[in-house]
Tab-separated table of C-alpha atoms in Angstrom:
chain	number	residue	atom	x	y	z
I	22	MET	CA	108.166	-55.796	-76.654
I	23	TYR	CA	111.070	-55.678	-74.178
I	24	HIS	CA	113.660	-52.931	-74.223
I	25	HIS	CA	116.254	-54.878	-72.306
I	26	PRO	CA	117.047	-58.599	-72.269
I	27	ALA	CA	116.832	-58.576	-68.448
I	28	ASP	CA	113.048	-58.063	-68.399
I	29	GLU	CA	112.550	-60.680	-71.067
I	30	LEU	CA	114.748	-63.275	-69.338
I	31	ILE	CA	112.904	-62.797	-66.048
I	32	ALA	CA	109.546	-63.114	-67.819
I	33	MET	CA	110.730	-66.354	-69.479
I	34	MET	CA	111.831	-67.787	-66.123
I	35	LYS	CA	108.525	-66.850	-64.481
I	36	GLU	CA	106.552	-68.476	-67.289
I	37	ASP	CA	108.698	-71.625	-66.996
I	38	GLN	CA	107.999	-71.856	-63.248
I	39	HIS	CA	104.314	-71.007	-63.709
I	40	VAL	CA	103.691	-73.701	-66.354
I	41	LEU	CA	105.647	-76.221	-64.273
I	42	GLN	CA	103.522	-75.456	-61.200
I	43	ARG	CA	100.261	-75.695	-63.174
I	44	LEU	CA	101.237	-79.083	-64.591
I	45	PHE	CA	102.098	-80.324	-61.086
I	46	ASP	CA	98.837	-78.967	-59.680
I	47	SER	CA	96.816	-80.638	-62.446
I	48	GLY	CA	98.595	-83.963	-61.837
I	49	GLU	CA	100.150	-84.014	-65.323
I	50	LEU	CA	103.616	-83.972	-63.719
I	51	PRO	CA	105.681	-85.778	-62.712
I	52	SER	CA	105.480	-88.027	-65.758
I	53	GLU	CA	107.712	-90.616	-67.356
I	54	SER	CA	108.102	-88.604	-70.552
I	55	TYR	CA	108.980	-85.003	-71.350
I	56	HIS	CA	105.655	-83.148	-71.095
I	57	PRO	CA	104.841	-81.612	-74.512
I	58	ARG	CA	103.826	-78.239	-73.015
I	59	MET	CA	107.060	-78.023	-71.011
I	60	ARG	CA	109.074	-79.113	-74.017
I	61	ALA	CA	107.496	-76.488	-76.298
I	62	LEU	CA	108.121	-73.759	-73.723
I	63	HIS	CA	111.715	-74.861	-73.088
I	64	GLU	CA	112.464	-74.969	-76.809
I	65	ARG	CA	110.945	-71.513	-77.366
I	66	ASN	CA	112.965	-70.084	-74.463
I	67	THR	CA	116.129	-71.782	-75.747
I	68	SER	CA	115.812	-70.285	-79.209
I	69	ARG	CA	115.220	-66.802	-77.747
I	70	LEU	CA	118.196	-67.156	-75.393
I	71	LYS	CA	120.386	-68.095	-78.383
I	72	GLU	CA	119.399	-64.795	-80.035
I	73	ILE	CA	120.204	-62.859	-76.851
I	74	ILE	CA	123.618	-64.566	-76.573
I	75	ASP	CA	124.366	-63.913	-80.272
I	76	CYS	CA	123.639	-60.252	-79.658
I	77	HIS	CA	125.133	-59.633	-76.224
I	78	GLY	CA	127.232	-62.651	-75.229
I	79	TRP	CA	126.445	-64.508	-72.013
I	80	PRO	CA	123.865	-62.503	-70.031
I	81	GLY	CA	125.886	-62.178	-66.844
I	82	ILE	CA	125.263	-59.987	-63.807
I	83	SER	CA	127.013	-56.931	-65.309
I	84	LEU	CA	124.726	-57.007	-68.361
I	85	VAL	CA	121.347	-58.016	-66.935
I	86	GLY	CA	121.581	-58.061	-63.123
I	87	GLU	CA	121.428	-60.962	-60.708
I	88	GLU	CA	117.857	-62.188	-61.213
I	89	ALA	CA	117.968	-62.133	-65.021
I	90	ALA	CA	121.393	-63.826	-64.996
I	91	LYS	CA	119.828	-66.595	-62.887
I	92	ALA	CA	116.953	-66.744	-65.388
I	93	ALA	CA	119.418	-67.269	-68.257
I	94	TRP	CA	121.034	-70.097	-66.297
I	95	LEU	CA	117.642	-71.726	-65.612
I	96	ILE	CA	116.668	-71.525	-69.287
I	97	VAL	CA	119.903	-73.295	-70.249
I	98	GLN	CA	119.381	-75.948	-67.525
I	99	HIS	CA	116.057	-76.672	-69.249
I	100	SER	CA	117.482	-76.697	-72.801
I	101	VAL	CA	117.635	-80.495	-72.737
I	102	SER	CA	116.488	-80.782	-76.364
I	103	ASP	CA	119.723	-79.049	-77.390
I	104	PRO	CA	122.673	-80.599	-75.496
I	105	GLN	CA	125.137	-78.895	-77.866
I	106	PHE	CA	123.802	-75.482	-76.841
I	107	MET	CA	123.985	-76.482	-73.159
I	108	ALA	CA	127.648	-77.441	-73.584
I	109	GLU	CA	128.421	-74.152	-75.368
I	110	CYS	CA	126.740	-72.217	-72.548
I	111	ALA	CA	128.794	-74.108	-69.952
I	112	VAL	CA	131.929	-72.706	-71.622
I	113	LEU	CA	130.468	-69.172	-71.681
I	114	LEU	CA	129.410	-69.534	-68.056
I	115	GLU	CA	132.894	-70.701	-67.080
I	116	ASP	CA	134.301	-67.444	-68.485
I	117	ALA	CA	131.609	-65.437	-66.685
I	118	VAL	CA	132.410	-67.154	-63.365
I	119	ALA	CA	136.130	-66.527	-63.888
I	120	ARG	CA	135.485	-62.778	-64.161
I	121	ALA	CA	132.956	-62.836	-61.261
I	122	ASP	CA	130.056	-62.124	-63.617
I	123	ALA	CA	128.109	-65.226	-62.529
I	124	PRO	CA	128.039	-67.271	-59.318
I	125	GLY	CA	130.038	-70.496	-59.280
I	126	TRP	CA	127.108	-72.707	-58.272
I	127	GLN	CA	125.457	-72.009	-61.641
I	128	LEU	CA	128.499	-73.395	-63.451
I	129	ALA	CA	128.595	-76.473	-61.201
I	130	PHE	CA	124.937	-77.319	-61.893
I	131	LEU	CA	125.167	-76.721	-65.648
I	132	HIS	CA	128.478	-78.567	-66.039
I	133	ASP	CA	127.090	-81.604	-64.175
I	134	ARG	CA	123.830	-81.493	-66.103
I	135	VAL	CA	125.665	-81.516	-69.441
I	136	ARG	CA	127.775	-84.469	-68.289
I	137	THR	CA	124.955	-86.571	-66.814
I	138	LEU	CA	122.675	-85.982	-69.820
I	139	SER	CA	125.414	-87.391	-72.062
I	140	GLY	CA	125.817	-90.426	-69.788
I	141	ARG	CA	129.088	-89.323	-68.201
I	142	PRO	CA	129.776	-89.060	-64.463
I	143	GLN	CA	129.244	-85.614	-62.973
I	144	TYR	CA	132.065	-83.510	-61.573
I	145	TYR	CA	130.546	-81.386	-58.788
I	146	GLY	CA	127.910	-83.709	-57.324
I	147	THR	CA	124.929	-81.441	-58.021
I	148	GLN	CA	122.738	-84.021	-59.803
I	149	PHE	CA	120.773	-86.452	-57.653
I	150	ASP	CA	118.588	-89.465	-58.171
I	151	VAL	CA	116.681	-91.408	-55.519
I	152	ASP	CA	117.455	-94.818	-54.052
I	153	GLU	CA	114.914	-97.649	-53.806
I	154	ASN	CA	113.362	-96.025	-50.720
I	155	GLY	CA	113.026	-92.628	-52.361
I	156	TRP	CA	115.971	-90.954	-50.577
I	157	PRO	CA	118.284	-88.639	-52.552
I	158	ILE	CA	121.589	-90.081	-53.746
I	159	PRO	CA	124.080	-88.341	-56.037
I	160	LEU	CA	124.497	-89.661	-59.563
I	161	PRO	CA	127.982	-91.126	-60.225
I	162	ILE	CA	130.863	-88.676	-59.686
I	163	GLU	CA	134.194	-88.585	-61.465
I	164	ASP	CA	137.143	-88.468	-59.031
I	165	ALA	CA	134.729	-88.539	-56.087
I	166	ALA	CA	137.548	-88.191	-53.544
I	167	ALA	CA	138.147	-84.578	-54.605
I	168	VAL	CA	134.507	-83.565	-55.135
I	169	ASP	CA	134.285	-81.425	-51.978
I	170	GLU	CA	137.402	-79.524	-52.990
I	171	ARG	CA	135.862	-78.765	-56.398
I	172	ARG	CA	132.541	-77.809	-54.785
I	173	ALA	CA	134.285	-75.442	-52.352
I	174	ARG	CA	136.097	-73.687	-55.223
I	175	LEU	CA	132.701	-72.752	-56.695
I	176	GLY	CA	131.207	-71.758	-53.344
I	177	LEU	CA	129.148	-74.904	-52.689
I	178	ASN	CA	128.866	-76.732	-49.372
I	179	SER	CA	130.158	-80.290	-49.003
I	180	LEU	CA	128.399	-83.145	-50.783
I	181	GLU	CA	127.465	-84.669	-47.424
I	182	GLU	CA	125.908	-81.389	-46.265
I	183	ARG	CA	123.970	-81.098	-49.525
I	184	GLN	CA	122.734	-84.673	-49.306
I	185	ASN	CA	121.633	-84.081	-45.704
I	186	GLN	CA	119.731	-80.937	-46.761
I	187	MET	CA	117.945	-82.872	-49.484
I	188	ALA	CA	117.135	-85.760	-47.144
I	189	GLU	CA	115.714	-83.234	-44.673
I	190	GLN	CA	113.516	-81.727	-47.415
I	191	GLU	CA	112.283	-85.224	-48.258
I	192	ARG	CA	111.565	-85.940	-44.571
I	193	LYS	CA	109.516	-82.724	-44.342
I	194	ARG	CA	107.713	-83.549	-47.591
I	195	ARG	CA	106.795	-86.999	-46.277
I	196	ALA	CA	105.675	-85.596	-42.938
I	197	SER	CA	103.384	-83.058	-44.610
I	198	SER	CA	101.932	-85.360	-47.285
I	199	GLY	CA	99.298	-86.968	-45.139
I	200	ASN	CA	101.510	-89.327	-43.173
I	201	THR	CA	100.179	-87.634	-40.066
I	202	LYS	CA	97.591	-90.297	-39.202
I	203	LYS	CA	98.917	-92.746	-36.646
I	204	CYS	CA	97.707	-96.225	-37.524
I	205	ASP	CA	97.129	-98.754	-34.785
I	206	THR	CA	98.703	-101.900	-36.153
I	207	GLY	CA	98.658	-103.676	-32.791
């Protein structure tokens, strides 16, 4: 069907985003549990990505181009049913980053995702939760004092800058979600 893994990876990423958007639009997401349609899609994409990696190695920029390399990263980020595979990909991605065949931020996000999913503190501060008021706060970080140094090495901004960006997104989201009516409480 596809002559090159690049086209296939991009198609898989687009389908992932499309299904996600449809489930949000229909109100089926967010949900407390892993949505069965998302899970089925993620697992199908994961098994196909495994075949691509077996054949070609990590699909980095030199093999598939920038967009398809990002698609491969996204598919792995969503491979939550297979944490072993995610961990293996983090090692492959580390090699790719070392030879400038993938951007450092992808490694930071995947590395942290693998750690937080296994209940360990993250390393780069890319994974956030929300506090009791719904504002973004980073999940626990190992050696938090040096986190900005580690982030900078992989081309990320400081944790404080990232948290401010996310808080700003949340402010905009709240402002646009119907909180525009001024109520007279006097």
